[in-house]
CSV table of C-alpha atoms in Angstrom, one decimal:
chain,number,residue,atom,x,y,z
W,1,UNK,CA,0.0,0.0,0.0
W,2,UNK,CA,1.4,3.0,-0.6
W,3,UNK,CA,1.1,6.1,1.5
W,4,UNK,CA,1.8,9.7,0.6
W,5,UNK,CA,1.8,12.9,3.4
W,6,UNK,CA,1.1,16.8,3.0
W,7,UNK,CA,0.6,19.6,5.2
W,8,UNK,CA,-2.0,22.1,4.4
W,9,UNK,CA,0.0,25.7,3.6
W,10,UNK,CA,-2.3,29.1,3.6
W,11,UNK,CA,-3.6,28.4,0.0
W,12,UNK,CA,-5.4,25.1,1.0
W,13,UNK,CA,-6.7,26.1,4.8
W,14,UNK,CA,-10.3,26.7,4.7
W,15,UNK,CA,-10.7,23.9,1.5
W,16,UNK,CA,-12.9,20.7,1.5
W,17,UNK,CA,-10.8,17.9,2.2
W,18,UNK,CA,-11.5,16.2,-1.1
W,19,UNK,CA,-10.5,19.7,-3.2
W,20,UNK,CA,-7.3,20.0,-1.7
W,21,UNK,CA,-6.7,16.4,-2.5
W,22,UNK,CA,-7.6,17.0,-6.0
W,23,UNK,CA,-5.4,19.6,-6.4
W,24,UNK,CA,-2.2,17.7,-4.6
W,25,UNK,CA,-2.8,14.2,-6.2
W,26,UNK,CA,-3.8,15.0,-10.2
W,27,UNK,CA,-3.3,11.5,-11.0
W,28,UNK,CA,-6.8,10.4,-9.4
W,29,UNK,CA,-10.0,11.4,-9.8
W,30,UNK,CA,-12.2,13.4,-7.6
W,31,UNK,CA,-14.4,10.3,-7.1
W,32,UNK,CA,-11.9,7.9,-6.3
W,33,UNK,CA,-10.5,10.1,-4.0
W,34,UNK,CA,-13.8,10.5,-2.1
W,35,UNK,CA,-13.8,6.8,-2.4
W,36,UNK,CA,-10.6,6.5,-0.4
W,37,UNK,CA,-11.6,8.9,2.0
W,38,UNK,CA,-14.8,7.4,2.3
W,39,UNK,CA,-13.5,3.6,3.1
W,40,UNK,CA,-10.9,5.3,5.9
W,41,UNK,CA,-7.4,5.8,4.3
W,42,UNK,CA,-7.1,9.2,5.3
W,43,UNK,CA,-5.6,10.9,8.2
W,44,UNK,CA,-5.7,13.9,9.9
W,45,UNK,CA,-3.4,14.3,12.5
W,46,UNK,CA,-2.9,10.3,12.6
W,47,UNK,CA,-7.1,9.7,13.2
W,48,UNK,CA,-8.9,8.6,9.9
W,49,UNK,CA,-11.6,10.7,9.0
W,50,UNK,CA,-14.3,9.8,6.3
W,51,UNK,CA,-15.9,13.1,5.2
W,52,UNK,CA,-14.2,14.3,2.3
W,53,UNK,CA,-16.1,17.6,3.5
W,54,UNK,CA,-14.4,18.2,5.8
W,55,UNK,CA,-12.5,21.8,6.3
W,56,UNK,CA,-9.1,21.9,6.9
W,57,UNK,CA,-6.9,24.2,8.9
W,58,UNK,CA,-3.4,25.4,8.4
W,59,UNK,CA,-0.3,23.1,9.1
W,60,UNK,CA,-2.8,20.3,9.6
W,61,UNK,CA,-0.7,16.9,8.5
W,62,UNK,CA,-2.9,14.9,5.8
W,63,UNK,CA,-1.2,11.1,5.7
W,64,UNK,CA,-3.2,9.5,2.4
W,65,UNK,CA,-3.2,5.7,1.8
W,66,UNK,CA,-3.6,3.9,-1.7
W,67,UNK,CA,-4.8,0.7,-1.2
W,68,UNK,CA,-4.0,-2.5,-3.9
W,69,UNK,CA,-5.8,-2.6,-6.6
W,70,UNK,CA,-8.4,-5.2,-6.8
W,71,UNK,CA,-8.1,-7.8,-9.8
W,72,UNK,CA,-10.6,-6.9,-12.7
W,73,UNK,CA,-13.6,-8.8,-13.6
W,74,UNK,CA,-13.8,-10.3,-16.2
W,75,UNK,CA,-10.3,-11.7,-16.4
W,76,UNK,CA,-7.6,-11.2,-19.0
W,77,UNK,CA,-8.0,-13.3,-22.8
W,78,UNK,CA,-5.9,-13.3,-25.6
W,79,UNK,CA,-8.5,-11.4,-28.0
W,80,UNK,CA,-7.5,-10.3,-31.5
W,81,UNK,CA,-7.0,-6.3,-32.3
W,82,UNK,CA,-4.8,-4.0,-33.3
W,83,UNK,CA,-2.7,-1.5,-31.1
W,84,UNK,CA,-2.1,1.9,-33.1
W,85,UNK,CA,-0.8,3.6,-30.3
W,86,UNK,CA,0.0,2.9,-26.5
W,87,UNK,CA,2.3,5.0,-23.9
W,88,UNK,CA,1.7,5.0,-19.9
W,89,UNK,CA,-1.8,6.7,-19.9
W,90,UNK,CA,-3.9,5.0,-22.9
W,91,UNK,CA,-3.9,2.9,-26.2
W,92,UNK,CA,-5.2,3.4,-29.6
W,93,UNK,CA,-6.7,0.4,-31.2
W,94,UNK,CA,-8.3,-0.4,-34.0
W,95,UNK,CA,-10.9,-2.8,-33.2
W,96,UNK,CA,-12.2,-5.3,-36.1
W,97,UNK,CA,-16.1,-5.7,-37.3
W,98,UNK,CA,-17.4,-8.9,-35.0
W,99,UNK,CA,-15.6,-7.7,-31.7
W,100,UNK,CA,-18.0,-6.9,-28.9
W,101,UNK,CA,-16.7,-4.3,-26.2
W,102,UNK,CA,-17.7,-4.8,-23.0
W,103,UNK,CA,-18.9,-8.1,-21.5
W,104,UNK,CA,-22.8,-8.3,-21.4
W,105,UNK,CA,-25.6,-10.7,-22.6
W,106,UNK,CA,-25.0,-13.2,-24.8
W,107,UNK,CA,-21.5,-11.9,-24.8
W,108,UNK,CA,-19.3,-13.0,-21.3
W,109,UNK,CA,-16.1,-13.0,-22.5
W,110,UNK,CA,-13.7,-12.9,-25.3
W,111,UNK,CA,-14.8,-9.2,-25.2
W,112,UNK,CA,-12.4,-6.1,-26.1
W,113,UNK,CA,-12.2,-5.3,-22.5
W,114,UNK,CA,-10.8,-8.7,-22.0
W,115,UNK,CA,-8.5,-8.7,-24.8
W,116,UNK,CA,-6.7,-5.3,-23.2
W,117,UNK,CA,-6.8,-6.6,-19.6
W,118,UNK,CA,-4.7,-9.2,-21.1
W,119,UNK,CA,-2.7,-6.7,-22.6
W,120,UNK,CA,-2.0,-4.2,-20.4
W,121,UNK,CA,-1.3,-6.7,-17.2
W,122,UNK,CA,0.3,-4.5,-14.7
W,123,UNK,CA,0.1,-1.2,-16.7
W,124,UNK,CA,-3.2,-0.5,-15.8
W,125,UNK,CA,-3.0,1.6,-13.1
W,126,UNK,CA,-6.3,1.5,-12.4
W,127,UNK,CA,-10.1,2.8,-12.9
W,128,UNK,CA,-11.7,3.7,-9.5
W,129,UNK,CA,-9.3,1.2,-8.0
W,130,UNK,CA,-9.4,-1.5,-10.2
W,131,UNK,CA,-7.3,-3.2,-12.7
W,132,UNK,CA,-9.7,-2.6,-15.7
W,133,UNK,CA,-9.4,-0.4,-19.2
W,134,UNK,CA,-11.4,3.1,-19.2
W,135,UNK,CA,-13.7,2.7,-21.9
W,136,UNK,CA,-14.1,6.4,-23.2
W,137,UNK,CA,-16.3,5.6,-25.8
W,138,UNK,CA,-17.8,2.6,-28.0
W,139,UNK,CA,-17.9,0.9,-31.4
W,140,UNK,CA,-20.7,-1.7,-32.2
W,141,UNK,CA,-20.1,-5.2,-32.8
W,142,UNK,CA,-20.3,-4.8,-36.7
W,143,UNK,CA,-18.6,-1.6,-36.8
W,144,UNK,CA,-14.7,-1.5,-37.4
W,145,UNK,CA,-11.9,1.1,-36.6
W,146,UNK,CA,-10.3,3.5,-34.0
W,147,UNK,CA,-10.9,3.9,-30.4
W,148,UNK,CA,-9.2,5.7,-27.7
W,149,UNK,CA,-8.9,3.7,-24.1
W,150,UNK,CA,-7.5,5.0,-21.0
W,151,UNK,CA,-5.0,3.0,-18.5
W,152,UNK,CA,-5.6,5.3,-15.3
W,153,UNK,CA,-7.7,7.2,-13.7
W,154,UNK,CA,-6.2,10.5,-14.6
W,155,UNK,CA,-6.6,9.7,-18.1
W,156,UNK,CA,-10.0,8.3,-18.5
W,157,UNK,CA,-11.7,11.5,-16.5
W,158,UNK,CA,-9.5,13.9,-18.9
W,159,UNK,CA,-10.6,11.6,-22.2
W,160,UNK,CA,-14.2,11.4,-20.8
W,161,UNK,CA,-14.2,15.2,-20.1
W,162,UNK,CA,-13.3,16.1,-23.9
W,163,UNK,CA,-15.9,13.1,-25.4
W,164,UNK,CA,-18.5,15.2,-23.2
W,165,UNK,CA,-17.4,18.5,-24.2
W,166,UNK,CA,-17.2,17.0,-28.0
W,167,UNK,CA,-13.4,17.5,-28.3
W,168,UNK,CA,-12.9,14.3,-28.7
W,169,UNK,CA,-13.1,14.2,-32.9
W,170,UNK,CA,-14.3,10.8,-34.5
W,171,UNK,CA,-14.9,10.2,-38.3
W,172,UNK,CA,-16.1,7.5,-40.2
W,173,UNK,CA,-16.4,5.9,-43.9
W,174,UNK,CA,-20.0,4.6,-44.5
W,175,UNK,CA,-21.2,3.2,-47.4
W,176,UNK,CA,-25.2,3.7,-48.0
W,177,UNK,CA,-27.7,2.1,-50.4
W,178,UNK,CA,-28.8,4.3,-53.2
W,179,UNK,CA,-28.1,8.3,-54.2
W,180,UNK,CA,-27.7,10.9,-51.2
W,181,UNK,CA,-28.9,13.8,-53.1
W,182,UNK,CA,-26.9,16.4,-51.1
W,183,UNK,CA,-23.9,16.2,-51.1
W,184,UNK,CA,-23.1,17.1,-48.0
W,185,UNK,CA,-25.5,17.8,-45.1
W,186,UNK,CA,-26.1,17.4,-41.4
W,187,UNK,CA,-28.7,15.4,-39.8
W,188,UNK,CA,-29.9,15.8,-35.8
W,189,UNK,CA,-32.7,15.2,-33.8
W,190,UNK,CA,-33.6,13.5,-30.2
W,191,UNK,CA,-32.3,10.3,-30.5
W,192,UNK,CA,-33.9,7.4,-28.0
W,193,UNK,CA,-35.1,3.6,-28.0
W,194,UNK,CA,-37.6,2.8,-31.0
W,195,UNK,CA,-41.5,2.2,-29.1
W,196,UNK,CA,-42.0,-0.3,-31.4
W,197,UNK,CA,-38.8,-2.6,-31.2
W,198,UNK,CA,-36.5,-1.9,-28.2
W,199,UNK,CA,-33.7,-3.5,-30.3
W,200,UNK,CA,-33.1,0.1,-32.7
W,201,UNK,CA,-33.2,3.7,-31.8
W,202,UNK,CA,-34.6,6.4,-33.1
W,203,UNK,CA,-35.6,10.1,-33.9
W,204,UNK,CA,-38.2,10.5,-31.9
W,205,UNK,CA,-41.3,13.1,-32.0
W,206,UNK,CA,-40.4,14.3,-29.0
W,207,UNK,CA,-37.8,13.7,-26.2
W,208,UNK,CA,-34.8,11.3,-26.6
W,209,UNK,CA,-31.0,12.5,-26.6
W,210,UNK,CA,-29.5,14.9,-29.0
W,211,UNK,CA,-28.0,13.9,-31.7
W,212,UNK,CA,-25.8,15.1,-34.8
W,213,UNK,CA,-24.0,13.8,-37.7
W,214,UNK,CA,-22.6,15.9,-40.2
W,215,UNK,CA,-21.9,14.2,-43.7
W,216,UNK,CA,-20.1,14.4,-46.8
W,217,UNK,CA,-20.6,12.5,-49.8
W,218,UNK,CA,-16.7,11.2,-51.0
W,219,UNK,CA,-18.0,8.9,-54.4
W,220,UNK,CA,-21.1,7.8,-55.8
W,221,UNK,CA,-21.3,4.5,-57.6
W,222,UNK,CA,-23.8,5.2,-60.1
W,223,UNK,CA,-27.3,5.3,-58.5
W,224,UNK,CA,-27.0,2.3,-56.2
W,225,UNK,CA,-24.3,2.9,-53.7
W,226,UNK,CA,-23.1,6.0,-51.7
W,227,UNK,CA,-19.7,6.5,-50.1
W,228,UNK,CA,-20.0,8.8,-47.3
W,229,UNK,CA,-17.8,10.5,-44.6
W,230,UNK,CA,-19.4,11.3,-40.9
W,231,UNK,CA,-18.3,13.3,-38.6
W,232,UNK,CA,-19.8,12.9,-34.8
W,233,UNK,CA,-20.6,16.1,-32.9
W,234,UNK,CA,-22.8,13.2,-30.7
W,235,UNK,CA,-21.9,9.7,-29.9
W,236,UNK,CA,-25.0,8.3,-29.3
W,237,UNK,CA,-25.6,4.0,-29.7
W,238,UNK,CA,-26.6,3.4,-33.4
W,239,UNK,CA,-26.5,7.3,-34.3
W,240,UNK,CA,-24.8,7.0,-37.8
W,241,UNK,CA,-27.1,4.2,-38.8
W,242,UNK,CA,-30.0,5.4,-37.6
W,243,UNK,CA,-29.3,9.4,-39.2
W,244,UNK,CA,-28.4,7.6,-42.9
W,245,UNK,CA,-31.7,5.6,-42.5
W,246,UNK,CA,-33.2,8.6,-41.2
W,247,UNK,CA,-31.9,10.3,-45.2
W,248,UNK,CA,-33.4,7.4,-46.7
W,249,UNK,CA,-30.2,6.2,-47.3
W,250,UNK,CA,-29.3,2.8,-45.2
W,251,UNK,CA,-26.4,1.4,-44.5
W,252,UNK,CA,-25.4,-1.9,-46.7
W,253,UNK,CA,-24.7,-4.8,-44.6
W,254,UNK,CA,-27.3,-3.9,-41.7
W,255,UNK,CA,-30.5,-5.5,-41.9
W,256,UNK,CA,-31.6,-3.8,-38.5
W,257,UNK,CA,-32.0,-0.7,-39.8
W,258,UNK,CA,-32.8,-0.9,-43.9
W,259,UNK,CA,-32.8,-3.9,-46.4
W,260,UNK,CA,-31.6,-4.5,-49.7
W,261,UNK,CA,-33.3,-2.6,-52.4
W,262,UNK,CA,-35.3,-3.8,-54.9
W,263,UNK,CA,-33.3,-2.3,-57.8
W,264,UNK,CA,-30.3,-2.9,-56.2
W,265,UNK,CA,-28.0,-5.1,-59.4
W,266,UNK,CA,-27.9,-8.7,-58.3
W,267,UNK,CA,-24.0,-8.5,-58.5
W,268,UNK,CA,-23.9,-5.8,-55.5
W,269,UNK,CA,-26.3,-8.0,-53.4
W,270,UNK,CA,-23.4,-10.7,-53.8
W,271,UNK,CA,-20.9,-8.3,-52.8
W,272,UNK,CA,-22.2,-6.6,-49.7
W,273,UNK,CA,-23.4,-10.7,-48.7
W,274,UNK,CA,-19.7,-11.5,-48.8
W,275,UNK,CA,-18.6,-8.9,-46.0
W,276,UNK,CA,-21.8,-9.1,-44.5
W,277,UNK,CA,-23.3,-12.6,-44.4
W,278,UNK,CA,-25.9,-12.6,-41.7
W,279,UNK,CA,-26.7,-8.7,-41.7
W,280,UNK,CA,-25.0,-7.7,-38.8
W,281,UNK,CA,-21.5,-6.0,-40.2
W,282,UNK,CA,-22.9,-2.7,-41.6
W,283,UNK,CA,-20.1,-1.1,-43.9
W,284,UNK,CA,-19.2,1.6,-41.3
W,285,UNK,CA,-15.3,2.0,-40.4
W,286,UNK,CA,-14.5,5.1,-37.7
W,287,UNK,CA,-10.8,5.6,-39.6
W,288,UNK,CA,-9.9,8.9,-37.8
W,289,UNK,CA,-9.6,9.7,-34.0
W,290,UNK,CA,-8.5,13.3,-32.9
W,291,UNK,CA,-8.2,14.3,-29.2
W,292,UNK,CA,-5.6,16.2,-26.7
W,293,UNK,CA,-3.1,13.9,-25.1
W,294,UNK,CA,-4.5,14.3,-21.1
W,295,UNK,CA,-0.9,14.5,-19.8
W,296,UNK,CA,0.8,16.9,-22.3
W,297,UNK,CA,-2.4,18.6,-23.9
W,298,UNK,CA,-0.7,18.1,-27.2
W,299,UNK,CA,-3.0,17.4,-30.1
W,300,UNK,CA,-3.4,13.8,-31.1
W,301,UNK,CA,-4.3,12.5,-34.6
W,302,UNK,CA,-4.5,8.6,-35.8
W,303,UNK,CA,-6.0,7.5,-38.9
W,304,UNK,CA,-6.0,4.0,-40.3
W,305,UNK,CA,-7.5,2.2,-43.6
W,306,UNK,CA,-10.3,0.5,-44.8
W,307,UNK,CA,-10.1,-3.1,-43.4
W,308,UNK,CA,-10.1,-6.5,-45.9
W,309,UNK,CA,-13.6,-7.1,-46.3
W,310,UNK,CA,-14.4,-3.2,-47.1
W,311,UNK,CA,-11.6,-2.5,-49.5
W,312,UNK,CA,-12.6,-5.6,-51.0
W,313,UNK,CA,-15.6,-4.6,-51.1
W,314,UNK,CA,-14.7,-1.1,-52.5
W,315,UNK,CA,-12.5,-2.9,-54.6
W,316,UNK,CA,-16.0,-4.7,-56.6
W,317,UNK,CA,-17.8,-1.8,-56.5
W,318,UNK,CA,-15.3,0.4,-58.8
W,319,UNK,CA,-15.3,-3.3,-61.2
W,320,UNK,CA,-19.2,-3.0,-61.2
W,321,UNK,CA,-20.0,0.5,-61.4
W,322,UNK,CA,-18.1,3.7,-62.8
W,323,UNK,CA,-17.6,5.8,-59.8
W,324,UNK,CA,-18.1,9.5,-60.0
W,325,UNK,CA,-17.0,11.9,-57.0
């Protein structure tokens, strides 16, 4: 356990307990902080004291223990996926289409989170005391690409505090059935669960989260596919599939949100059922991440390509069709 001591000079008499703290350990989180007051691991004066209200008065001697941190749940797999980037405070990966995220229903294990537990082993410093990645943000299952993941505390409130504030820049390829008539565009709206099947989202009438997508049209490929780009302002679940169906304008590949066409060529139903077999792998890649590094506040940029099956993919389109940007 480690244990680290400070006495409060004239700028910290009068502040909360857990403020000063903040201020004299940056590395943790106000919460987890509270947390450690809270289960009795600091002292004042050698007594514990569990209020992390509590006012402090000059030359008062603060003794603060760290205690071990607990072993995650779920446990540690070797679970395939790309690291892009990694230093002391977080990785960049780049997740392939088929990987879940976080252990849940139908999904125990084999996860990404297990995958980077494995990964990180002893370089995880911790998230609110445990040995466990700081998932800042998600990717579906069927979606492929960049994600940013914090390895400490410090990090994931920093990373968490620039998705909220919508710093944190994410942009994506999609590929949608048919003509977008503009070529560039935004869409928004109160995004929530769908009444009618609690499976999708929506925009709904009234209520729901905001949401907003902005778009660009890259290439068309004649009149039956669409290459788009998206950019996030929002990062709600679903919200580029649900915004492109919301255009009229589906994604190829996901059969919970739009189906094939009827004048879709029979050659391009072949082609998106060979990178998307059962319906569940729309053709949506985030290939660009942009956020400030939380420890040096320097600005961060990753990008990577199209993976296998979508470059194939893109690859059969441009042999089918004559594309036209």
């Amino acid at each position: 356990m480690k244990r680290f001591t400070f006495t409060v000079d004239s700028n910290g008499q009068g502040s909360r307990l857990d403020h000063f703290l903040v201020t004299a350990m940056p590395d943790l989180t106000r919460a987890r902080l509270q947390g450690i007051i809270k289960s009795g691991h600091v002292f004042l004066g050698g007594h514990p004291i569990t209020q992390p209200s509590s006012k402090l008065t000059l030359d008062q001697r603060i003794t603060v223990e760290i205690p071990e941190l607990t072993d995650p749940i779920p446990q540690g797999q070797k679970v395939d996926f790309t690291i892009v980037y990694e230093d002391e405070d977080l990785l960049v990966i780049n997740k392939p289409a088929g990987l879940v995220v976080h252990p849940g229903a139908g999904n125990p294990d084999k996860t990404l989170v297990n995958g980077l537990i494995e990964h990180c082993g002893d370089s995880l410093s911790g998230i609110g005391g445990v040995k466990r990645p700081g998932i800042v943000h998600r990717l579906d299952k069927g979606t492929s690409g960049l994600m940013v993941v914090a390895k400490n505390d410090f990090a994931h409130h920093a990373l968490s505090a620039q998705f909220a504030d919508r710093s944190l820049s994410r942009r994506y390829y999609a590929f949608c059935w048919g003509r977008v008539k503009q070529t560039s565009g935004t869409v928004e709206g109160g995004m929530g669960r769908d009444p009618r099947n609690r499976q999708r989202m929506k925009i709904l009438n009234y209520g729901g989260k905001e949401s907003k997508t902005n778009y660009r049209v890259i290439q068309y490929f004649e009149n039956q596919v669409t290459w788009v780009e998206c950019r996030l302002e929002t990062g709600r679940t679903h919200q580029i599939r649900v915004h492109m169906q919301t255009l009229g304008h589906p994604l190829l590949g996901d059969n919970t949100y739009g189906k094939v066409p009827r004048a879709a060529a029979e050659s391009l139903r072949r082609a998106v059922l060979e990178f998307s077999p059962t319906g569940e792998r729309p053709a949506l890649h985030a290939f660009e991440i942009k956020f400030k590094h939380p420890r040096t506040g320097k600005q961060k940029v990753y990008n990577c390509n199209l993976p296998s099956d979508l470059q194939t993919f893109v690859d059969t389109l441009e042999t089918l069709f004559i594309g036209v940007e």
